[in-house]
Coordinates of N, CA and C and ligand atoms in Angstrom, one line a residue:
X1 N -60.9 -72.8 -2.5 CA -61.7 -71.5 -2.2 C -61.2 -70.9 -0.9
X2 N -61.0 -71.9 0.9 CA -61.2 -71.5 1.7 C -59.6 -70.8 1.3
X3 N -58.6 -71.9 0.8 CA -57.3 -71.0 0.9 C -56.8 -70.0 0.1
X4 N -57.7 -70.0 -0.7 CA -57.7 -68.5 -1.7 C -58.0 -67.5 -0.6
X5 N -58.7 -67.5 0.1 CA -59.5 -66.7 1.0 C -58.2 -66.2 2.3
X6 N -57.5 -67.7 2.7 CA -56.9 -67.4 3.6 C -55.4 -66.4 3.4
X7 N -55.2 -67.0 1.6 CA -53.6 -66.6 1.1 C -54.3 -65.0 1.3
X8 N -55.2 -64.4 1.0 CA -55.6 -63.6 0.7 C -55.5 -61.7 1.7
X9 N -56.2 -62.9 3.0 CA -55.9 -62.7 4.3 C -54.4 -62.1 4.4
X10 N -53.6 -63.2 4.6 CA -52.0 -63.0 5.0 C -51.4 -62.0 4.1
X11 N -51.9 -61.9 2.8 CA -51.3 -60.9 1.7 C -51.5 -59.6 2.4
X12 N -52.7 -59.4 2.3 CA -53.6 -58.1 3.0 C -52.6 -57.7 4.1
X13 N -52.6 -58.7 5.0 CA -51.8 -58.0 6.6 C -50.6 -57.9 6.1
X14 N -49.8 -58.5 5.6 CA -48.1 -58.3 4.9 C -48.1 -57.0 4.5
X15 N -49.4 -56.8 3.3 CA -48.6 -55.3 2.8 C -49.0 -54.1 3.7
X16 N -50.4 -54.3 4.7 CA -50.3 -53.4 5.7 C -48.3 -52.9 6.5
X17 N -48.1 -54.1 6.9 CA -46.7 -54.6 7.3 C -45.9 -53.5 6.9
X18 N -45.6 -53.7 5.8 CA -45.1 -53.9 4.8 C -44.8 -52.5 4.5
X19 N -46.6 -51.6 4.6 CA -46.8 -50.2 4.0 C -46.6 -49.5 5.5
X20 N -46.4 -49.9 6.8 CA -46.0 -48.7 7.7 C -44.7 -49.2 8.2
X21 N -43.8 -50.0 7.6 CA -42.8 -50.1 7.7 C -42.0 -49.1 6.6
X22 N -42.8 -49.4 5.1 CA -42.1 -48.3 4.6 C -42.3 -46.8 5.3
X23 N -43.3 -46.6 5.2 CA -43.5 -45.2 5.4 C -42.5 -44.6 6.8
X24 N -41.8 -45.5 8.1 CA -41.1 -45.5 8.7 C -39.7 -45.3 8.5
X25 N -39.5 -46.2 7.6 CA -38.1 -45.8 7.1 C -37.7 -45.3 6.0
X26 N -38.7 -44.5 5.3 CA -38.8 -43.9 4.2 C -38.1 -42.0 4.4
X27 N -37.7 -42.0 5.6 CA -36.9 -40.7 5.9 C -38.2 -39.2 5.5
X28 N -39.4 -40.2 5.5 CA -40.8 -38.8 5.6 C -41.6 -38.4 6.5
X29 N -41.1 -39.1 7.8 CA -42.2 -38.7 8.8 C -40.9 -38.3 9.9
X30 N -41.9 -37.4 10.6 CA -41.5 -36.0 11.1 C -41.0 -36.1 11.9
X31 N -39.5 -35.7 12.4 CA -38.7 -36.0 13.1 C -38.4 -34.8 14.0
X32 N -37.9 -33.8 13.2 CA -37.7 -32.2 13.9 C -38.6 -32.0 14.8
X33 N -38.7 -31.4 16.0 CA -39.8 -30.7 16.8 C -40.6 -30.0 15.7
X34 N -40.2 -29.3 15.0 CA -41.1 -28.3 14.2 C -41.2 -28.4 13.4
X35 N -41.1 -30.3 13.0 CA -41.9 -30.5 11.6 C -43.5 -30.7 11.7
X36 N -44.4 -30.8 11.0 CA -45.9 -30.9 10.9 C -46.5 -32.5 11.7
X37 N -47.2 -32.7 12.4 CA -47.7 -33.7 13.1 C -48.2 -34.6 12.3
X38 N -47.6 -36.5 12.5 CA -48.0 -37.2 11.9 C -49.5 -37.1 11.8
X39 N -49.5 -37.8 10.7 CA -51.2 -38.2 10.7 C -52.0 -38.8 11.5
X40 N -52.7 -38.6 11.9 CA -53.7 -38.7 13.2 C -52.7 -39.2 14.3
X41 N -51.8 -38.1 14.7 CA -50.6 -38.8 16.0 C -51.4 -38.2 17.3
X42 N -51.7 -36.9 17.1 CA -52.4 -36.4 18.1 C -53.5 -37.1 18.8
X43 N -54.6 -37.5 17.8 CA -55.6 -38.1 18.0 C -55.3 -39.7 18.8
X44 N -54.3 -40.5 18.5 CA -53.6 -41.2 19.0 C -53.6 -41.7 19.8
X45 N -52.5 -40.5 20.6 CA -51.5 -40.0 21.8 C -52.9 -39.7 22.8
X46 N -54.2 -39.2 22.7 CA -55.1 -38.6 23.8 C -55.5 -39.6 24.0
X47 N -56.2 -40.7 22.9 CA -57.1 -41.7 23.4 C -56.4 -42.6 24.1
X48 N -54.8 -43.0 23.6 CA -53.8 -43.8 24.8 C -53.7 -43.5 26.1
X49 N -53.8 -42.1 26.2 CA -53.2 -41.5 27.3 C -55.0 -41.4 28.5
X50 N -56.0 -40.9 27.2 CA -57.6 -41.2 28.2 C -57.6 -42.8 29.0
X51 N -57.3 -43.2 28.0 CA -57.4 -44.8 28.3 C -57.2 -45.4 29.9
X52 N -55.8 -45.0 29.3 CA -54.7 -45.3 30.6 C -54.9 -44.7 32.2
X53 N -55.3 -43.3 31.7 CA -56.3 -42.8 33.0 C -56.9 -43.3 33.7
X54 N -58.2 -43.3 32.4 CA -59.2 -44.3 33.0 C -59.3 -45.4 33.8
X55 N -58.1 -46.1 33.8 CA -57.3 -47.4 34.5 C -57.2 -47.5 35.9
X56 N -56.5 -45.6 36.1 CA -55.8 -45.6 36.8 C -56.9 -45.0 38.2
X57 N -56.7 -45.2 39.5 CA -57.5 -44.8 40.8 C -57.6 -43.6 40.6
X58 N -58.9 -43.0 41.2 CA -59.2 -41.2 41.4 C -59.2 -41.3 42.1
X59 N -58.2 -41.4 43.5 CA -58.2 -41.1 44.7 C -58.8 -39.4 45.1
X60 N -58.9 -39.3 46.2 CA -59.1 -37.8 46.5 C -57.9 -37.0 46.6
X61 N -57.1 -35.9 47.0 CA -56.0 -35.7 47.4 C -55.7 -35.9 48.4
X62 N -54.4 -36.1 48.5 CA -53.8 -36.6 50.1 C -53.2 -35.4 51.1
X63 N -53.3 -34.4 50.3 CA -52.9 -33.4 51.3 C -53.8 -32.2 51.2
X64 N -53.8 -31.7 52.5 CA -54.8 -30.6 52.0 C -54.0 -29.1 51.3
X65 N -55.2 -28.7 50.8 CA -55.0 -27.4 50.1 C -54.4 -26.2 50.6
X66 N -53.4 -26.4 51.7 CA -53.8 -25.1 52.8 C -52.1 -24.8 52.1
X67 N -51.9 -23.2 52.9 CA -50.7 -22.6 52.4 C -48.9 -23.5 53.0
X68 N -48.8 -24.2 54.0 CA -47.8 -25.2 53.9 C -47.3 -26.2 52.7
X69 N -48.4 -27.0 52.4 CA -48.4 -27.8 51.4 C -48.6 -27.0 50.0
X70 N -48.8 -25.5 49.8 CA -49.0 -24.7 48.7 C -47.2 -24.9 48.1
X71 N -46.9 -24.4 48.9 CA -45.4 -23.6 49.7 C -44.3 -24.7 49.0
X72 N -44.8 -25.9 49.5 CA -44.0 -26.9 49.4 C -44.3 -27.5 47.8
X73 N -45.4 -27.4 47.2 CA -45.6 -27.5 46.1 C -45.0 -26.7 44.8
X74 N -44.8 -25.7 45.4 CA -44.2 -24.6 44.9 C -42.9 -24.9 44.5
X75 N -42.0 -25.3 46.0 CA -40.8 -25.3 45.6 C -40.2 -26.7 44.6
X76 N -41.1 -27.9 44.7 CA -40.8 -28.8 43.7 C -41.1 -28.1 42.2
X77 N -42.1 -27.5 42.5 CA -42.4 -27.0 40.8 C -41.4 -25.9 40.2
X78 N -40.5 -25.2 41.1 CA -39.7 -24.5 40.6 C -38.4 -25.0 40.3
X79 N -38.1 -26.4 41.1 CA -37.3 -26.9 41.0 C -37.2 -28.1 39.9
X80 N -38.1 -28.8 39.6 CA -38.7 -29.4 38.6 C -39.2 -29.5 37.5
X81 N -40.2 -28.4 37.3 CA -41.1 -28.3 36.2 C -41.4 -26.8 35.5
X82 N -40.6 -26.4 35.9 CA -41.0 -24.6 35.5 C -40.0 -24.5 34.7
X83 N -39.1 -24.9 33.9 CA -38.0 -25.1 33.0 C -39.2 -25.3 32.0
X84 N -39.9 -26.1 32.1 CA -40.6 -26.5 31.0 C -42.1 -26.2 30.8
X85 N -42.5 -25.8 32.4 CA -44.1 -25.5 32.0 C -44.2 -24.0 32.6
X86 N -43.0 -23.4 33.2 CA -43.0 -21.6 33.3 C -43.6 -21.4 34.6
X87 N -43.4 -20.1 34.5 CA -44.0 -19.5 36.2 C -44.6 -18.4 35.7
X88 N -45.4 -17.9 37.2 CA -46.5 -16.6 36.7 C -45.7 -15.6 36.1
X89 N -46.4 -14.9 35.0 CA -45.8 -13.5 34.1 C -44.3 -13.8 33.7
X90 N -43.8 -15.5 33.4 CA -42.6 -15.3 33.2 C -42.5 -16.0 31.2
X91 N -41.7 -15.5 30.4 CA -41.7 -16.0 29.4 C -41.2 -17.2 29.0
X92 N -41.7 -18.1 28.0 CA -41.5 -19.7 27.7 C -40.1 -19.4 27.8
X93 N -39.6 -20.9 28.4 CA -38.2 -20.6 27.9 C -38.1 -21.5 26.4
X94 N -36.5 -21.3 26.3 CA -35.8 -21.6 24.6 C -36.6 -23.4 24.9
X95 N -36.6 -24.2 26.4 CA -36.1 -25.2 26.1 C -37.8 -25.5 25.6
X96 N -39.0 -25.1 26.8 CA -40.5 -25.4 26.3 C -40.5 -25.0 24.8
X97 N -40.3 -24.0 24.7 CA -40.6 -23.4 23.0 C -39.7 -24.5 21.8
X98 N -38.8 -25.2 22.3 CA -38.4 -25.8 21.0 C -39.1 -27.6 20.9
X99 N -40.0 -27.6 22.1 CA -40.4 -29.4 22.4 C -41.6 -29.2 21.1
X100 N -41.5 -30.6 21.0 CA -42.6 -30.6 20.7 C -43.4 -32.5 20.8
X101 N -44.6 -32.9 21.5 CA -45.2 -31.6 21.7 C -45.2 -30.7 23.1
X102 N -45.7 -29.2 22.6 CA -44.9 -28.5 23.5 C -45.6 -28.9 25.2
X103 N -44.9 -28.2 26.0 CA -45.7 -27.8 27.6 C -46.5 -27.4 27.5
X104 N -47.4 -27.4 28.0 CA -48.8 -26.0 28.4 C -48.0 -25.8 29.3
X105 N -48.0 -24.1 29.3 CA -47.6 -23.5 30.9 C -48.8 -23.4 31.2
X106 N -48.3 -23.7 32.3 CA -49.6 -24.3 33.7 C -50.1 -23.1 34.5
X107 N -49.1 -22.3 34.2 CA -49.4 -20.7 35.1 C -50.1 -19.8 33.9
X108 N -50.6 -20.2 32.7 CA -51.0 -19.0 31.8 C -53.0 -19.6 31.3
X109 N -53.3 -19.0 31.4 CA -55.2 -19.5 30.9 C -54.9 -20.2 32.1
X110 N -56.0 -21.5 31.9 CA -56.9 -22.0 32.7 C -55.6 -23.3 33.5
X111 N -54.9 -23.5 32.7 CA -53.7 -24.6 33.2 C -54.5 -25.9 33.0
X112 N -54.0 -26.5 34.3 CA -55.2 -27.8 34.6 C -55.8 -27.5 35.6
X113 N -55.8 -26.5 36.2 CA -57.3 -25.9 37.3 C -58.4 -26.7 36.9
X114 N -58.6 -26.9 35.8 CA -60.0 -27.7 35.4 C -60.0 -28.9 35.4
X115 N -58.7 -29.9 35.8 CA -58.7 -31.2 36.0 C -58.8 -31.6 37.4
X116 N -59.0 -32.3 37.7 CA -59.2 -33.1 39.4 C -57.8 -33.8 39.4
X117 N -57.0 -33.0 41.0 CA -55.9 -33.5 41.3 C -55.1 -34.8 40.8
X118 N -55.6 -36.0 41.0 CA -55.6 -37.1 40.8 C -54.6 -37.3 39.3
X119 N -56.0 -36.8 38.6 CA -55.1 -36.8 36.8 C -53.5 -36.1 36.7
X120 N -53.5 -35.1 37.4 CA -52.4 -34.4 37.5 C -51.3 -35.3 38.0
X121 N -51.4 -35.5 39.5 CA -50.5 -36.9 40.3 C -50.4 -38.1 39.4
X122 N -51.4 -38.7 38.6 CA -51.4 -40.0 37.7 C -49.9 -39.1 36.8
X123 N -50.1 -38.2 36.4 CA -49.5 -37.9 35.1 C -47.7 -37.7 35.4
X124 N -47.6 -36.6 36.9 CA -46.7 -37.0 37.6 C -45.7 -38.2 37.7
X125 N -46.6 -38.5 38.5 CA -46.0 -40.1 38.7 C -45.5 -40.8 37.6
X126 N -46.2 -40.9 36.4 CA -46.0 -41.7 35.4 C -45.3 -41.1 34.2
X127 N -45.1 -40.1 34.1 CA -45.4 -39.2 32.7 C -46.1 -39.5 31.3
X128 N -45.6 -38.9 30.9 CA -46.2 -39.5 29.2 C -45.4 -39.5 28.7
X129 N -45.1 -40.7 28.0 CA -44.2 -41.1 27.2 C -44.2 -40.8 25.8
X130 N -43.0 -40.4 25.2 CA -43.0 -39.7 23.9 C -43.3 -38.7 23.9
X131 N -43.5 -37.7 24.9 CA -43.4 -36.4 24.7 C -42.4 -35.5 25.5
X132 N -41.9 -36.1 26.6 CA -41.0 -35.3 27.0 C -41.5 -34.9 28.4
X133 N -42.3 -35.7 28.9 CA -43.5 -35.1 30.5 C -42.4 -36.3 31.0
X134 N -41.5 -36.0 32.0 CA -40.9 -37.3 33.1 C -41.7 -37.5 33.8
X135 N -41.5 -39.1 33.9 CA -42.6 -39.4 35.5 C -41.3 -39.3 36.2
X136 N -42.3 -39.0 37.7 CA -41.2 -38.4 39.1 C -40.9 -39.6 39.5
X137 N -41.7 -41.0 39.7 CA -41.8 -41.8 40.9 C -40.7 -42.4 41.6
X138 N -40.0 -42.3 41.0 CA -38.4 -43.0 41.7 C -37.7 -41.3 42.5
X139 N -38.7 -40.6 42.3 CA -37.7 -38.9 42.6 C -38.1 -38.2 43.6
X140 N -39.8 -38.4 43.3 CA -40.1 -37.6 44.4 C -41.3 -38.5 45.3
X141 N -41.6 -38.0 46.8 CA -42.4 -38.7 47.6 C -44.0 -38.6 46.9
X142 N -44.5 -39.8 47.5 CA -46.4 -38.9 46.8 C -47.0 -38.2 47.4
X143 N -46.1 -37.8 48.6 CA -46.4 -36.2 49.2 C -46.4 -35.1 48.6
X144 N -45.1 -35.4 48.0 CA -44.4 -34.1 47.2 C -45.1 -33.7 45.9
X145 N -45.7 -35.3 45.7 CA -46.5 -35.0 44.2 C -47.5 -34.8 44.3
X146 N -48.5 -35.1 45.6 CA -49.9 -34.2 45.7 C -49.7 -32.7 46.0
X147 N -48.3 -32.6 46.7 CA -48.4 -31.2 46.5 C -48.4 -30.2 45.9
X148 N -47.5 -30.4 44.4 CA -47.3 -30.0 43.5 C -49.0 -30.6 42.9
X149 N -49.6 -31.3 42.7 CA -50.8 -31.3 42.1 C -51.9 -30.5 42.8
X150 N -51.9 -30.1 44.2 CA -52.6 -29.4 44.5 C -52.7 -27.7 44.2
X151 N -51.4 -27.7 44.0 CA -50.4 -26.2 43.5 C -51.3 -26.3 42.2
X152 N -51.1 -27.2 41.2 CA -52.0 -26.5 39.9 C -53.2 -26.4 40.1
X153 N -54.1 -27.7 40.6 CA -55.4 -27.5 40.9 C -55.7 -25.8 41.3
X154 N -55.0 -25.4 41.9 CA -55.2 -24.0 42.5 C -54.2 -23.1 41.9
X155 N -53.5 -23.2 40.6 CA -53.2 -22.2 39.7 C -53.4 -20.6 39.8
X156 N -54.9 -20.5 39.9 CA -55.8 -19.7 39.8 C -56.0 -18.8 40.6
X157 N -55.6 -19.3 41.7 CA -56.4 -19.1 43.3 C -55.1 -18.8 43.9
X158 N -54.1 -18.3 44.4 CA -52.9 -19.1 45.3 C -52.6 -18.2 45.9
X159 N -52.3 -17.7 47.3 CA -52.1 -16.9 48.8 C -51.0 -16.5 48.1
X160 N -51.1 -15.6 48.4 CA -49.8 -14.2 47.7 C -48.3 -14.8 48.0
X161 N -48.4 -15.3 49.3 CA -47.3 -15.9 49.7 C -46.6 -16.6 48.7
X162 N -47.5 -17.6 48.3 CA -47.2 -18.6 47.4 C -46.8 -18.2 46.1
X163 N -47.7 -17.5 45.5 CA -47.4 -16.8 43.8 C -45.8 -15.8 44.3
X164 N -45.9 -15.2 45.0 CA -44.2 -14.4 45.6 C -43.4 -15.1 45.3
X165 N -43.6 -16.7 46.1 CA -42.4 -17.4 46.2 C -41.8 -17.8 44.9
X166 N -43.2 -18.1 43.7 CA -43.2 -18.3 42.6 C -42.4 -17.6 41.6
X167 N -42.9 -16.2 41.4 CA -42.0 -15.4 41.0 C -40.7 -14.1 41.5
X168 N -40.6 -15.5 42.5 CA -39.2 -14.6 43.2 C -39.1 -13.3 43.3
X169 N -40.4 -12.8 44.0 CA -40.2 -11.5 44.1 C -40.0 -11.3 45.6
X170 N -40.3 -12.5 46.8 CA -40.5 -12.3 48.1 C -39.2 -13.6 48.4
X171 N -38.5 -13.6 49.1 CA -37.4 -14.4 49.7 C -38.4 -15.6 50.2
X172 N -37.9 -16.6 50.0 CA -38.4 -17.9 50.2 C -38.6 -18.2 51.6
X173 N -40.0 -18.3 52.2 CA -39.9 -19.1 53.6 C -38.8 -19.7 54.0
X174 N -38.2 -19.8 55.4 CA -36.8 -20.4 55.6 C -37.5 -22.1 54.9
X175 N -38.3 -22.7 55.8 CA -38.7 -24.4 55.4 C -38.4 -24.1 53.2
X176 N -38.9 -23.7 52.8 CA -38.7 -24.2 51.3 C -37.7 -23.8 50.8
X177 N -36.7 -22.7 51.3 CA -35.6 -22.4 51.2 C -34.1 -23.7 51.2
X178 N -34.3 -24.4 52.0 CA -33.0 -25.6 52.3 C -32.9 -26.2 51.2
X179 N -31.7 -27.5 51.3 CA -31.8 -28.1 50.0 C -31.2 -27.7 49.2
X180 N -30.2 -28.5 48.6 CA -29.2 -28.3 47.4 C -29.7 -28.3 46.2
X181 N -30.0 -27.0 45.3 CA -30.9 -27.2 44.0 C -30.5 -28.4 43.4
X182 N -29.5 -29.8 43.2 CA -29.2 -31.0 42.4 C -29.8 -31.6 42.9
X183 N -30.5 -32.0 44.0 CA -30.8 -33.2 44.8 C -32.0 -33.1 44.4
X184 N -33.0 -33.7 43.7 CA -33.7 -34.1 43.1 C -34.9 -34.4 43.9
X185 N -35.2 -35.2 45.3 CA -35.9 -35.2 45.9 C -35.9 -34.8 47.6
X186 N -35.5 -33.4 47.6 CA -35.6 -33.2 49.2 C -36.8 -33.6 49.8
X187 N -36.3 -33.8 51.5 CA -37.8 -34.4 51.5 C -38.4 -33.8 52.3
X188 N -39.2 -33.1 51.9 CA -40.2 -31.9 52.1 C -41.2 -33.0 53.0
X189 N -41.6 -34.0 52.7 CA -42.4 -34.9 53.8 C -41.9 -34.3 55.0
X190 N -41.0 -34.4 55.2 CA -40.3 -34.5 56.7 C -40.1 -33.0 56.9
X191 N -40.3 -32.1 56.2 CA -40.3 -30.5 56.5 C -40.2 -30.0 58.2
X192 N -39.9 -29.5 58.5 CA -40.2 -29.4 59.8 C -41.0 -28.1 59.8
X193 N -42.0 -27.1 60.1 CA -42.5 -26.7 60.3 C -42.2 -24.8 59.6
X194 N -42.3 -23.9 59.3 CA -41.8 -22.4 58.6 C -40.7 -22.2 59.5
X195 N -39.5 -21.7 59.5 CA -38.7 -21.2 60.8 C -37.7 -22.0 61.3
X196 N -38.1 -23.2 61.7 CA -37.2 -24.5 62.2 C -36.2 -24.6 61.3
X197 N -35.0 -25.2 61.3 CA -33.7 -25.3 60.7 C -33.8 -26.3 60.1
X198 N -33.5 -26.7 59.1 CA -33.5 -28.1 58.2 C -32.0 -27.7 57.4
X199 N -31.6 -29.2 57.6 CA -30.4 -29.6 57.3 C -30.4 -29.7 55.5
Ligands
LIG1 C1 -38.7 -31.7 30.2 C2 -39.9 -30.9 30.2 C3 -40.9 -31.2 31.3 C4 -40.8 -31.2 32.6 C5 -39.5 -31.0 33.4 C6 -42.1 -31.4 33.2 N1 -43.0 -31.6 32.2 FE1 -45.0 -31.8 32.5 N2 -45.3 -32.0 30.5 C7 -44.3 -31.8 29.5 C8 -44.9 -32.0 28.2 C9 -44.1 -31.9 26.9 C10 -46.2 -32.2 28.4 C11 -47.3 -32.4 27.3 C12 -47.6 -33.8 27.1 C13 -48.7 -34.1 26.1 O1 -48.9 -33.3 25.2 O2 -49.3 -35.1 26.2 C14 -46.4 -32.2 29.8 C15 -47.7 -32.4 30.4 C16 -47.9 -32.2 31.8 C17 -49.3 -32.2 32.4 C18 -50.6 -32.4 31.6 C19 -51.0 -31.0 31.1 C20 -52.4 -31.0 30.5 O3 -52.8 -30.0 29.9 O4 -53.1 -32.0 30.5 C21 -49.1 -31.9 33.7 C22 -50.2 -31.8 34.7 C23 -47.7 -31.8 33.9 N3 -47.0 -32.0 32.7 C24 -47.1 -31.5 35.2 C25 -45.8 -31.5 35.4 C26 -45.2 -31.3 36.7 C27 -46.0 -31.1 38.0 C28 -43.8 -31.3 36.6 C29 -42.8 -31.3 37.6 C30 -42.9 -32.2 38.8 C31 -43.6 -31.5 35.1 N4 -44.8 -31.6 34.5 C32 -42.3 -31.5 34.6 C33 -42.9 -31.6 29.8 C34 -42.4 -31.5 31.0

């Protein structure tokens, strides 16, 4: 009886096994960006990703909100993340519109203005895996990433200066100006002050 019960068991898990292995290599689940979303992938992907949050410290932010650290947030996000999550009044490009899943541009509705810094920096730092979000941490300082997280938190809100610099309509402060667009992590930590010369 008990090993009827237990072959029974092992059968069960095998053809589970068995049945998302086919369905894996069965050449029917969705490969193209713009094929139709597995079955419950979405649902998935948030509760992994809540999870993992949840894990992770809610520190406060480490830099303040003020127009230096805007400035500086600014120029990692144009230099970083606006290929894929856009800038004010500017249209998706080819490369956000063909991901999937796609970017939220962060400059259009609400962004993540409605999330607390922290989640932003967690997401930063780490990215999300299987969608195409890089984590920075080997790239950029956790200066550089609160500042850029403070920059969305205040999406909404941001000193003219700052939205200008955004959509390149005003010449860049000399400080966010330096810096060879390839180099991946200038270090804006060490900024010297609006005006001063940086190498
Ligand atoms: C190559 C494209 C790409 C780049 C570059 C990129 N991201 Fe992302 N990012 C994504 C994708 C795709 C998602 C959506 C992930 C998902 O659906 O879970 C995402 C998600 C996010 C989210 C969560 C948004 C939300 O609504 O919860 C934040 C915040 C974010 N990125 C910030 C950044 C910042 C800041 C940078 C630059 C330092 C950056 N990303 C660079 C592709 C990118």
């Amino acid at each position: 009886m008990l090993k009827g019960v237990v072959l029974g068991i092992v059968l069960g898990v095998l053809l589970v096994v068995a049945g998302v292995y086919f369905y894996f290599s069965s050449g029917h689940v969705p490969v193209a960006t713009n094929s139709p979303e597995m079955p419950l992938e979405r649902k998935f992907a948030a509760a992994a990703l809540h999870a993992y949050l949840d894990q992770q410290p809610h520190p406060n932010p480490q830099v303040a909100a003020d127009e230096p650290n805007l400035l500086a947030g600014a120029k990692v996000y144009k230099e970083q993340c606006a290929v894929c999550h856009g800038l004010p009044g500017e249209p998706k490009t080819f490369m956000a519109d063909g991901m999937f899943p796609k970017p939220p541009q962060l400059f259009r509705g609400v962004g993540v203005t409605d999330d607390e810094p922290w989640e932003t920096f967690v997401k930063v730092e780490s990215g999300i895996r299987m969608t195409g979000m890089p984590g920075f941490k080997e790239h950029l300082s956790d200066r550089q990433m609160w500042q850029v997280s403070v920059l969305l938190k205040h999406a909404d809100g941001l000193p003219p200066t700052v939205k200008d610099f955004l959509t390149g309509e005003t010449p860049a402060p000399v400080a966010v100006t330096s810096g060879a667009p390839a180099t991946p992590a200038p270090s804006i930590a060490t900024a010297p002050p609006a005006g001063a010369a940086k190498k």
